[in-house]
CSV table of C-alpha atoms and ligand atoms in Angstrom, one decimal:
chain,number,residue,atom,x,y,z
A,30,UNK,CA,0.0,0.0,0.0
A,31,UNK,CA,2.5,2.5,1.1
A,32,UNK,CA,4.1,2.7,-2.5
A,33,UNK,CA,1.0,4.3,-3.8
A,34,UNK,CA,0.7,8.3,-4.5
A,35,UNK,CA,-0.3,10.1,-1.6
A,36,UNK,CA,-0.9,14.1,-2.4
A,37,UNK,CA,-2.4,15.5,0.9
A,38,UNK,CA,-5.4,17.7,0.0
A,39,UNK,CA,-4.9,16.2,-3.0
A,40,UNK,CA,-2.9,18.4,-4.5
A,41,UNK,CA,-2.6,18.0,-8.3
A,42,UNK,CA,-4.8,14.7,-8.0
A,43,UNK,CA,-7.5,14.4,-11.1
A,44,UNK,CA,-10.4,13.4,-9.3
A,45,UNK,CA,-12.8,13.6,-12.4
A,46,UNK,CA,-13.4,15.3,-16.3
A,47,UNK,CA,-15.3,17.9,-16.9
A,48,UNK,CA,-16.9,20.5,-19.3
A,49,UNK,CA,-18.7,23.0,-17.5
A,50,UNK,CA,-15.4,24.9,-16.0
A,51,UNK,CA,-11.3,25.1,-16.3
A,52,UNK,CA,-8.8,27.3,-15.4
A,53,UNK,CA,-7.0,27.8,-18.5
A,54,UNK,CA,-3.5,29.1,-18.2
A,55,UNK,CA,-4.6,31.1,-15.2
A,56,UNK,CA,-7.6,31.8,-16.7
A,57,UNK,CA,-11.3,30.9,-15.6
A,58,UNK,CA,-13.9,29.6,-18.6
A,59,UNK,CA,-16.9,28.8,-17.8
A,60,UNK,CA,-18.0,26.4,-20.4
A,61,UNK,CA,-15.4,27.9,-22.9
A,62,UNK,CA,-16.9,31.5,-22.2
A,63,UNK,CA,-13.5,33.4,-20.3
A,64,UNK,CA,-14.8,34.8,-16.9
A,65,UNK,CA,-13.4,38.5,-18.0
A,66,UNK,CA,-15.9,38.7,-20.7
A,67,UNK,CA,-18.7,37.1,-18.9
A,68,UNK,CA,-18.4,39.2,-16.1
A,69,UNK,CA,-18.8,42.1,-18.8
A,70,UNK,CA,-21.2,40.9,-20.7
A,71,UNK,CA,-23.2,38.9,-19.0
A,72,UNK,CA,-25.4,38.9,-15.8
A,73,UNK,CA,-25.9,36.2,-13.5
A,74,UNK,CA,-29.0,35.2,-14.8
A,75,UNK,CA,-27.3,34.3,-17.9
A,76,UNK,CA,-24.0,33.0,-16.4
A,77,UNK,CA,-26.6,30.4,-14.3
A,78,UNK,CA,-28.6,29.7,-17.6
A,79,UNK,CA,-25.2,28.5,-18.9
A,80,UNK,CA,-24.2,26.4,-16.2
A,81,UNK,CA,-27.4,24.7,-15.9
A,82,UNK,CA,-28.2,24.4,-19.7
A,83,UNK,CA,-24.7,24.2,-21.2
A,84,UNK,CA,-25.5,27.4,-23.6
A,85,UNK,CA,-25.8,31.1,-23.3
A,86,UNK,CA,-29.6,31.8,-23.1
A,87,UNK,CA,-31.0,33.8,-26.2
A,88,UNK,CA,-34.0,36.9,-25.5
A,89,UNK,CA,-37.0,34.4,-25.1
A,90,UNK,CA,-34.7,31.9,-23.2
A,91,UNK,CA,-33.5,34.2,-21.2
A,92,UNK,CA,-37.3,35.3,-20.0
A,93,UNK,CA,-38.6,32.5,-19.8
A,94,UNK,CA,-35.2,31.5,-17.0
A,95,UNK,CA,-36.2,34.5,-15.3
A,96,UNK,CA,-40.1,33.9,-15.4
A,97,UNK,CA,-39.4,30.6,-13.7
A,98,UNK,CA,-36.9,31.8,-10.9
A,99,UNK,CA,-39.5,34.2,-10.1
A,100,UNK,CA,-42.2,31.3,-10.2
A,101,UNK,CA,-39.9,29.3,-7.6
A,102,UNK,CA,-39.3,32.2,-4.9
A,103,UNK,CA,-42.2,32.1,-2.8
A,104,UNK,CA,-40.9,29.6,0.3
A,105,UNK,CA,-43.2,27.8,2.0
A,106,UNK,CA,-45.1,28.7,5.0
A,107,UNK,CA,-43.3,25.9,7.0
A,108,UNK,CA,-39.6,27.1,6.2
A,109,UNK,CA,-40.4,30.8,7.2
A,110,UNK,CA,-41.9,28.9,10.5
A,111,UNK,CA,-38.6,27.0,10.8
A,112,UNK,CA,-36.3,29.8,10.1
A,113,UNK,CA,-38.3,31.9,12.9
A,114,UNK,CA,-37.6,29.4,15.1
A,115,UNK,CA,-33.6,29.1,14.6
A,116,UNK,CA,-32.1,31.2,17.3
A,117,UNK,CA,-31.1,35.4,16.5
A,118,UNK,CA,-27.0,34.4,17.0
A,119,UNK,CA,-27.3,31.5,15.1
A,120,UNK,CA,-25.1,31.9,12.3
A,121,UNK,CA,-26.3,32.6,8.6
A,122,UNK,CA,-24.5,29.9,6.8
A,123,UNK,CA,-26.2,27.3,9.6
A,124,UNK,CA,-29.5,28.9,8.9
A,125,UNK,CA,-28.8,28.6,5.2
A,126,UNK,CA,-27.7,24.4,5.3
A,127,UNK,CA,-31.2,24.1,8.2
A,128,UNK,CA,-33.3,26.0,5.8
A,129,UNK,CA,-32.4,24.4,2.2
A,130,UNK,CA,-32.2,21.3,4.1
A,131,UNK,CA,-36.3,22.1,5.3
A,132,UNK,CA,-37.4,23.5,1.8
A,133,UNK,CA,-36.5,20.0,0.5
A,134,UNK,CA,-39.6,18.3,2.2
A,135,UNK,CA,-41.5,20.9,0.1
A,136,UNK,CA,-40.1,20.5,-3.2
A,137,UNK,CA,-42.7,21.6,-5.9
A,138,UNK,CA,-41.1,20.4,-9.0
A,139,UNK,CA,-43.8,17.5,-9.7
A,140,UNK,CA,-41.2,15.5,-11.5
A,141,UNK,CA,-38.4,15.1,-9.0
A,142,UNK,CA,-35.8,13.1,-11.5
A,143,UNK,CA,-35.9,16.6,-13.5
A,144,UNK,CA,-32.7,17.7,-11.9
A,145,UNK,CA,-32.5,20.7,-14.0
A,146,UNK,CA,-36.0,22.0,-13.0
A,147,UNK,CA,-35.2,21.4,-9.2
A,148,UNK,CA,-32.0,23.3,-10.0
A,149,UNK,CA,-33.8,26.4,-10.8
A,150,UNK,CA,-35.9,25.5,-7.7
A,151,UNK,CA,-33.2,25.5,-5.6
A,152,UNK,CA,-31.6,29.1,-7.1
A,153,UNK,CA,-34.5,30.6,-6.6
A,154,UNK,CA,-35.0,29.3,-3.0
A,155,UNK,CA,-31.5,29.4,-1.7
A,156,UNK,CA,-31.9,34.0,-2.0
A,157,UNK,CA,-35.2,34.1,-1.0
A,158,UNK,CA,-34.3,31.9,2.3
A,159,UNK,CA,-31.2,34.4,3.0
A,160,UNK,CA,-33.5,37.3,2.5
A,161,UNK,CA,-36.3,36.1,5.0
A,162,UNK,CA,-34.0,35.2,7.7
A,163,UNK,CA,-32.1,38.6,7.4
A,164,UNK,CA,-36.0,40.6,7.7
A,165,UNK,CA,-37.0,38.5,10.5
A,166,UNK,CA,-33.6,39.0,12.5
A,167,UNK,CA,-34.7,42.3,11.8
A,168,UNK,CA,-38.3,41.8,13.5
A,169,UNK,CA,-39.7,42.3,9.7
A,170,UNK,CA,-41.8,39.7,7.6
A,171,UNK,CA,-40.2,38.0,4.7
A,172,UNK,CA,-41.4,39.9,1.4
A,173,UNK,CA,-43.3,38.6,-1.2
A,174,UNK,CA,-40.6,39.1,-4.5
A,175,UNK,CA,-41.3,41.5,-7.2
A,176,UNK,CA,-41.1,39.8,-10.2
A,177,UNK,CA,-39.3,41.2,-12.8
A,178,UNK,CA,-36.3,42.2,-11.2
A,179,UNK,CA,-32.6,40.8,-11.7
A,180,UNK,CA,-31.7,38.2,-9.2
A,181,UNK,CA,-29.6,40.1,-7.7
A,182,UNK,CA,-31.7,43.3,-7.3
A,183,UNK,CA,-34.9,40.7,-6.2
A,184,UNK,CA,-32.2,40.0,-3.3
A,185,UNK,CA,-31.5,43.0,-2.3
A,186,UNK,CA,-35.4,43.6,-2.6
A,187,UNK,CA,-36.7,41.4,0.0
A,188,UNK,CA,-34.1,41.5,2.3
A,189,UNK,CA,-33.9,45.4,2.9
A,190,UNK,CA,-38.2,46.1,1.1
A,191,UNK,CA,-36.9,48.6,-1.4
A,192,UNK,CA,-35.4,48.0,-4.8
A,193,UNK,CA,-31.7,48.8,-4.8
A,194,UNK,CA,-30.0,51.2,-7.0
A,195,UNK,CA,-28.6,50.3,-10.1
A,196,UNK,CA,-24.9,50.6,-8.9
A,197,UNK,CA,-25.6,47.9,-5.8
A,198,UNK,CA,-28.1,45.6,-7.8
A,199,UNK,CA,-25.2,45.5,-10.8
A,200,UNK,CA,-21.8,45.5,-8.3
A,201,UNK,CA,-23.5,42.2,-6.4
A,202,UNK,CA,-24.7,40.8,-9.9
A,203,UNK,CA,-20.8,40.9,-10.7
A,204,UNK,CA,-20.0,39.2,-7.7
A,205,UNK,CA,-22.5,36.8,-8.9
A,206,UNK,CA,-21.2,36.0,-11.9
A,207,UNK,CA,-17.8,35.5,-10.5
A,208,UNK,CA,-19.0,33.3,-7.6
A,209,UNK,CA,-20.9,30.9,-9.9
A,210,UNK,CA,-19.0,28.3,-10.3
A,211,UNK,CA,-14.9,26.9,-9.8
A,212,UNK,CA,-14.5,23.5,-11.3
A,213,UNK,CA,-13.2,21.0,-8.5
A,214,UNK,CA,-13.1,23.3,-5.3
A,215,UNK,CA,-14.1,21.9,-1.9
A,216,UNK,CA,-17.8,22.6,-2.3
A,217,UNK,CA,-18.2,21.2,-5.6
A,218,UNK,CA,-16.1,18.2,-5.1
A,219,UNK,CA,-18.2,17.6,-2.0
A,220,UNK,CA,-21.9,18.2,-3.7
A,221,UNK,CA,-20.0,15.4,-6.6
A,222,UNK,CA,-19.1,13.1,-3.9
A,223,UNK,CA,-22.5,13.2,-2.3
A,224,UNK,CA,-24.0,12.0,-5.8
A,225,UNK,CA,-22.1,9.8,-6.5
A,226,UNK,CA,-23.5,7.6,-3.9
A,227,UNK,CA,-27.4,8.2,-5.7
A,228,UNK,CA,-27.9,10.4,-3.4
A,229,UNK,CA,-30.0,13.1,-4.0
A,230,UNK,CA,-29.7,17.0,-5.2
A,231,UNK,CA,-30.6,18.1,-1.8
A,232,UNK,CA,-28.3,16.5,0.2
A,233,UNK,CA,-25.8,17.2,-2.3
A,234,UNK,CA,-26.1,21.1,-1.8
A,235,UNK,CA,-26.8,21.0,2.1
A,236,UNK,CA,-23.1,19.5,2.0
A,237,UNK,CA,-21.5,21.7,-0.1
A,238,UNK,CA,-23.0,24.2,2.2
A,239,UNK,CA,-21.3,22.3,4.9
A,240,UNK,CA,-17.9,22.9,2.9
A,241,UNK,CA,-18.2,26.6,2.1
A,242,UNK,CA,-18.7,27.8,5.2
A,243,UNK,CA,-15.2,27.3,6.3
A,244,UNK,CA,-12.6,29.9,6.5
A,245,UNK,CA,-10.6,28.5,3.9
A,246,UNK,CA,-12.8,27.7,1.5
A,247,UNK,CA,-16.0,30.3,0.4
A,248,UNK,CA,-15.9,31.9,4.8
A,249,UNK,CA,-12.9,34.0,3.4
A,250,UNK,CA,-14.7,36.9,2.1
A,251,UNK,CA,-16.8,37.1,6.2
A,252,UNK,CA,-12.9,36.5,7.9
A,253,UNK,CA,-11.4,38.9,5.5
A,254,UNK,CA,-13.6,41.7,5.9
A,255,UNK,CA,-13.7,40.6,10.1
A,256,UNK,CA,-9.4,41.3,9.9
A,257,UNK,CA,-9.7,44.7,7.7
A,258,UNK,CA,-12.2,46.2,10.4
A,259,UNK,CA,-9.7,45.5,12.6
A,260,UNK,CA,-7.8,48.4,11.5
A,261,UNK,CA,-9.0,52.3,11.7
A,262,UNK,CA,-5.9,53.1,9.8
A,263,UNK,CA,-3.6,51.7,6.8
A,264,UNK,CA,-0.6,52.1,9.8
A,265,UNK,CA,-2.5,49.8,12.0
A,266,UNK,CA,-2.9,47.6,8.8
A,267,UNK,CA,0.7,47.3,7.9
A,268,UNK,CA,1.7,47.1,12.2
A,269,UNK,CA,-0.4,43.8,11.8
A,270,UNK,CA,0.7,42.7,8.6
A,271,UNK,CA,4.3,42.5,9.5
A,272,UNK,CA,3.7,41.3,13.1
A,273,UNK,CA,1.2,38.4,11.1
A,274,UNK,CA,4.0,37.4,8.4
A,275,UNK,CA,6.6,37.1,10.8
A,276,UNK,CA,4.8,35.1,12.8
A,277,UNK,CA,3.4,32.9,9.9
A,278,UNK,CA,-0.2,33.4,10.5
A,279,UNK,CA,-2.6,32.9,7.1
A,280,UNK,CA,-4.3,35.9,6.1
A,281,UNK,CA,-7.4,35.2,5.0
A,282,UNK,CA,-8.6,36.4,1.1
A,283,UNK,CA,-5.1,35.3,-0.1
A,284,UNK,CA,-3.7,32.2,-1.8
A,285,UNK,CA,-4.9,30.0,-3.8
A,286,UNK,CA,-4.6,26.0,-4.6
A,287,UNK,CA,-4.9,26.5,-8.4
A,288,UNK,CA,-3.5,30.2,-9.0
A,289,UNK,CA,-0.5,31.1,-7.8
A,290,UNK,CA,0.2,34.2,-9.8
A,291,UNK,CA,-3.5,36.1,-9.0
A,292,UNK,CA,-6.6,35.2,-8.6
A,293,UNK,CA,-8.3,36.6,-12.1
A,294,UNK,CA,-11.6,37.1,-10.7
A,295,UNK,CA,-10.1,39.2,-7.9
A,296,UNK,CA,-8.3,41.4,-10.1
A,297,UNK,CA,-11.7,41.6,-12.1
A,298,UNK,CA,-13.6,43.1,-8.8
A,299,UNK,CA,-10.5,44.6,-7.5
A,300,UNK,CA,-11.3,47.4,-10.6
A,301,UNK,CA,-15.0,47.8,-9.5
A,302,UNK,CA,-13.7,48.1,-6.1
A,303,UNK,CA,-11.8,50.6,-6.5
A,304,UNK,CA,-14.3,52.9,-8.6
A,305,UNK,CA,-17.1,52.2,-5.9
A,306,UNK,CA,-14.7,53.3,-3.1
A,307,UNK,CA,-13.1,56.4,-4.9
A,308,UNK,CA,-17.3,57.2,-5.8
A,309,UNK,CA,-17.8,56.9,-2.0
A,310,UNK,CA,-14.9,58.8,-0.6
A,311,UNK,CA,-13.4,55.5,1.3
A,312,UNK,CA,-10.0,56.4,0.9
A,313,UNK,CA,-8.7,55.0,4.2
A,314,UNK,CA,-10.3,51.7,3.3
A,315,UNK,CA,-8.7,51.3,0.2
A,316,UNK,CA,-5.3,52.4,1.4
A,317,UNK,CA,-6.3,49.4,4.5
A,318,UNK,CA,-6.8,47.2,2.0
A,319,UNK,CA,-3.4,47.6,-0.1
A,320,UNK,CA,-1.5,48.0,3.0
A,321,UNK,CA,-2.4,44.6,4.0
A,322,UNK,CA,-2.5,43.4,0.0
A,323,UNK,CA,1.6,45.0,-0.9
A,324,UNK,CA,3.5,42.7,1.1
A,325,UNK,CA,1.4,39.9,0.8
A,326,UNK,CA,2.4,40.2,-3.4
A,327,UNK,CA,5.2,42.0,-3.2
A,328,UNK,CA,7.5,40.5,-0.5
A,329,UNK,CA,5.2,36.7,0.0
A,330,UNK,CA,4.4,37.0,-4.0
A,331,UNK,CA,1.0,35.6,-2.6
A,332,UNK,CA,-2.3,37.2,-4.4
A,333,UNK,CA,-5.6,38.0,-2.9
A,334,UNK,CA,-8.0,35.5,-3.9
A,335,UNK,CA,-11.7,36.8,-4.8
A,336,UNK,CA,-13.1,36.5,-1.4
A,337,UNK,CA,-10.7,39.3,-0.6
A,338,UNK,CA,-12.2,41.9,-2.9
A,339,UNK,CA,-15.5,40.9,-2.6
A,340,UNK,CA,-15.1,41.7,1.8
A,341,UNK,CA,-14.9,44.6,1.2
A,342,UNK,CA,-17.1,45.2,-2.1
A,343,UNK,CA,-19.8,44.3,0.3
A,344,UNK,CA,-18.9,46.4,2.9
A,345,UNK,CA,-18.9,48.9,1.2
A,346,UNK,CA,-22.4,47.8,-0.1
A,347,UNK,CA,-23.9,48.4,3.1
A,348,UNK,CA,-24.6,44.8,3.5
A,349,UNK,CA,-23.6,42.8,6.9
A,350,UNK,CA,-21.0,40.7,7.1
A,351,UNK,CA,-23.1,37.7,8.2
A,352,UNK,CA,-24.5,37.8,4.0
A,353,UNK,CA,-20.8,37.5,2.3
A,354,UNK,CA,-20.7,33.7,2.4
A,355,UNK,CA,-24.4,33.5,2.0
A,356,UNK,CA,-24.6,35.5,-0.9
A,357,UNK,CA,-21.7,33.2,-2.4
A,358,UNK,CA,-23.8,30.0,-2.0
A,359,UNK,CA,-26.6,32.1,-3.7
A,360,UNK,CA,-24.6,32.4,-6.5
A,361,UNK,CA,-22.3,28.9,-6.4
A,362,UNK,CA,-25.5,26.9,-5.9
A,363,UNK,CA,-25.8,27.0,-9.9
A,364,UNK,CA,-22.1,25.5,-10.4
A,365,UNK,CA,-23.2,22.9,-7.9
A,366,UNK,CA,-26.4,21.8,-9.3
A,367,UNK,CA,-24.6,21.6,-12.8
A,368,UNK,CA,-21.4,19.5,-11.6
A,369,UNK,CA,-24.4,17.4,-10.1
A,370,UNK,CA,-26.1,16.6,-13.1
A,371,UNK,CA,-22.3,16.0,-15.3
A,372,UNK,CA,-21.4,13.7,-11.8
A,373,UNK,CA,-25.2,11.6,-12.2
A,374,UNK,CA,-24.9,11.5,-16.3
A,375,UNK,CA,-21.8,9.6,-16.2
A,376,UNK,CA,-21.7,8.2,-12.1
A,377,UNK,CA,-19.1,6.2,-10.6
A,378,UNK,CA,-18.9,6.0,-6.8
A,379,UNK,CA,-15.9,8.0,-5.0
A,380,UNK,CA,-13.9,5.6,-3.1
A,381,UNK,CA,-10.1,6.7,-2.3
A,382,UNK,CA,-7.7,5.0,-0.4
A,383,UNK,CA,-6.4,5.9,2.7
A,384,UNK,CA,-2.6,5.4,3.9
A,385,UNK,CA,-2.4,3.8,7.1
A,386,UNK,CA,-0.6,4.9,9.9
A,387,UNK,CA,-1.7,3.3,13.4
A,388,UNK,CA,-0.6,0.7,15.1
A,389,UNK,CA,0.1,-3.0,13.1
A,390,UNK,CA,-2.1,-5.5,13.8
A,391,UNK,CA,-2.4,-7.0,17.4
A,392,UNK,CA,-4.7,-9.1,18.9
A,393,UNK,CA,-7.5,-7.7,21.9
A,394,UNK,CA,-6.1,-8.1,25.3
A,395,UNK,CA,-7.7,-10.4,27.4
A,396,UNK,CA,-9.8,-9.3,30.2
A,397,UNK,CA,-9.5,-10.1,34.1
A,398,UNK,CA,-12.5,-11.9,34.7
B,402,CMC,N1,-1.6,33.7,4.2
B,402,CMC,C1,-0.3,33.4,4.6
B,402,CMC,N2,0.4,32.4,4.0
B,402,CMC,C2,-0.2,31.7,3.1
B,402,CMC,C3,-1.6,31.9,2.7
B,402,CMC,C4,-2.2,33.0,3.3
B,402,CMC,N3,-3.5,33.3,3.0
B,402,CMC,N4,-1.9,31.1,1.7
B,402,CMC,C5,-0.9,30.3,1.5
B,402,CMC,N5,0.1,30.6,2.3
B,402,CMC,C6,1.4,30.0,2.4
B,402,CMC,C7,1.3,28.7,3.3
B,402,CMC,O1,1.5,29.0,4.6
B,402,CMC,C8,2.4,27.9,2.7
B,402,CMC,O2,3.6,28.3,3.2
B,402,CMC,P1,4.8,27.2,3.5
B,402,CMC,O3,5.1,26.6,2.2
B,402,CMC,O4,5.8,28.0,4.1
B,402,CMC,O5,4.1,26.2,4.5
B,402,CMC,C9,2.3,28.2,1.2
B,402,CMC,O6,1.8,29.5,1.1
B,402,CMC,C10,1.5,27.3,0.4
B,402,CMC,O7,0.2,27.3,0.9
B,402,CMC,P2,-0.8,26.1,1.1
B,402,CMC,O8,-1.6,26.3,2.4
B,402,CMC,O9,0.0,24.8,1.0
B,402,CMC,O10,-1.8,26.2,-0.1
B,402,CMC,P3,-3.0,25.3,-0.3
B,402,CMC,O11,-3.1,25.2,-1.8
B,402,CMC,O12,-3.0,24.1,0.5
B,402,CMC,O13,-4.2,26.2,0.3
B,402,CMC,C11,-5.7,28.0,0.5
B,402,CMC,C12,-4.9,27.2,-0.5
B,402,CMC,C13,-6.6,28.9,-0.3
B,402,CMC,C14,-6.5,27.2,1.5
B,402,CMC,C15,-4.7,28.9,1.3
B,402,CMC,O14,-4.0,29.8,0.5
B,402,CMC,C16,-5.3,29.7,2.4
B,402,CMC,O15,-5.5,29.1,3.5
B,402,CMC,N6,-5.7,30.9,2.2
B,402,CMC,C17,-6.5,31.7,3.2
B,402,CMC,C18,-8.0,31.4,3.1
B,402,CMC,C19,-8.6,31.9,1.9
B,402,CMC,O16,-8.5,33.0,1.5
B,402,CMC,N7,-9.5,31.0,1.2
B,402,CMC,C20,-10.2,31.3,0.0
B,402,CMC,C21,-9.8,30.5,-1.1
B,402,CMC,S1,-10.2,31.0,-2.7
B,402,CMC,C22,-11.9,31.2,-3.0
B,402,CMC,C23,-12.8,30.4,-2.2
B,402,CMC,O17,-12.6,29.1,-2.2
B,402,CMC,O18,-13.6,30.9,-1.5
């Protein structure tokens, strides 16, 4: 046994094909599609509509996507009855795996093998669960979507009960689109693993739920933003960042297992970042957030990831922290459902192998009688 390959993490291990994502030469495709130009031509209606169908939608697919998200928002009476009965310091991303968990037993797509349909479901679902939970922490009722509006601005919609302006509702579509979907991260790998037991697509996403919400994986972007309002000044930010590099602590929003030059997708919001803070007057947070991002690059040649960007994109959003890795399964539940479908189209059980290292074999002790 001990003569096989052992990567830990599995580190450059194929675990599986696929043609709904790659990273290309340090370059993210969805589906052959580059993320750059998605992300500047497309919104994250479309970018799901791709993952899910394999195609860009045209004008009359594209509504009728839209029509049917809207048709699947409603949540039923029981899971706004569960979700008041989760307690107020509970965190979101529990609420999120109880909730999608509950609105399983009240699945209305009639035909439950049309994975694609429940996919849709589940999209429309997973935002209108984080927007009821965030009104009722709030002491408000869950609202009743609009329909008509983009995903991202229905959202924003029911959570705060007015629509958002054009600038939020398009800056968290972009963050949308870039969250949508990673080839063979945790999350994904986990939601493949799950089906490929038969399993179904509910249990699939609860666990990649499960997986996301740790700091290392999709939690980044809450424990990134927690470590920049740390700091009241970019002095206080490059104290800590020398104190944190000489003592070899991670700093969360940087690295990466597959991009070890930069993080595309964080440069990409990086850009919008830095318009929305310059349009807000939040100089000191920018200059906070390079004085912890310069020697990171420049002296650990280690890149922020998109989770780092995206911290404090939302932050400066106005929305609260306890949405950043929410609002990342709202948008990554589309990649999951569609490496679901590829992993149940062509199935064969994961089953590694394990090196041993306990003791050799030894025969029980006998008692005293
Ligand atoms: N801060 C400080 N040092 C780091 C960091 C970091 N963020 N990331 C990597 N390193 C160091 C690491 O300590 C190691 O050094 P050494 O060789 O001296 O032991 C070296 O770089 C290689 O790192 P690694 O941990 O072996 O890399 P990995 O591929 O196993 O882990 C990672 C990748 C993303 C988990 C890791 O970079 C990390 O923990 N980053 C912080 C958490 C984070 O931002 N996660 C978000 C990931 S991207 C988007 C998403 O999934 O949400």
């Amino acid at each position: 046994m001990s003569e096989l390959h052992f990567s830990p993490g599995l580190d450059g291990v194929v675990a599986g094909e696929t043609d709904i994502a790659c990273v290309d030469q340090g370059v993210l495709l969805y589906r052959g599609y580059a993320i750059e130009d998605l992300a500047e031509n497309a919104t994250f209606e479309e970018a799901a509509h791709l993952l899910l169908y394999g195609e860009l939608p045209d004008a009359a697919a594209l509504t009728a996507f839209k029509q049917r998200l809207d048709g699947y928002r409603p949540l039923a009476p029981e899971v706004v009855d569960a979700l008041r009965l989760i307690p107020k310091a509970v965190p979101m991303m529990d609420v999120l795996r109880t909730a999608v968990s509950m609105t399983g037993h009240f699945d209305p797509v009639s035909d439950t093998a049309d994975l694609r349909e429940r996919s849709v479901w589940l999209t429309a679902q997973i935002a209108s669960i984080i927007a009821a939970r965030y009104r009722l922490l709030n002491g408000q009722e869950p609202l009743n979507a609009k329909p008509g509006l983009s995903h991202a601005a229905q959202l924003l919609y029911q959570a705060n009960g007015q629509e958002p302006d054009e600038l939020h509702a398009r800056l968290l579509d972009l963050t949308l689109v870039l969250y949508a979907e990673h080839e063979f991260n945790a999350s994904t790998f986990t939601a493949r693993v799950i089906c490929s037991t038969l399993s179904d697509l509910v249990s699939a996403v609860v666990g990649a739920i499960g997986a996301l919400k740790g700091p290392l994986h999709g939690g980044a972007n809450e424990a990134a933003m927690e470590m920049l309002t740390q700091f009241k000044t970019a002095a206080e930010a490059s104290a800590w960042i020398k104190d944190a590099l000489a003592h070899k602590r991670k700093v969360m929003g940087f690295g990466h297992r597959v991009y070890k030059h930069g993080d595309h997708r964080a440069r990409i919001l990086e850009r919008e970042l830095r318009k929305l803070a310059a349009s807000l007057g939040a100089h000191e947070w920018m200059a906070i957030y390079d004085a912890i991002k310069e020697p990171m690059v420049n002296d650990k040649k280690i890149y922020p990831n998109l989770d780092y960007p995206c911290g404090l994109t939302y932050y400066l959003l106005g929305l609260p922290l306890d949405l950043y890795t929410p609002l990342f399964v709202a948008a990554r539940v589309t990649g999951w459902c569609a490496h679901f479908m590829e992993q149940a189209a062509n199935n064969r059980i994961y089953r590694p192998l394990s090196r041993y290292t306990g003791p050799p074999a030894r025969p029980v002790p006998a008692r005293a009688k």
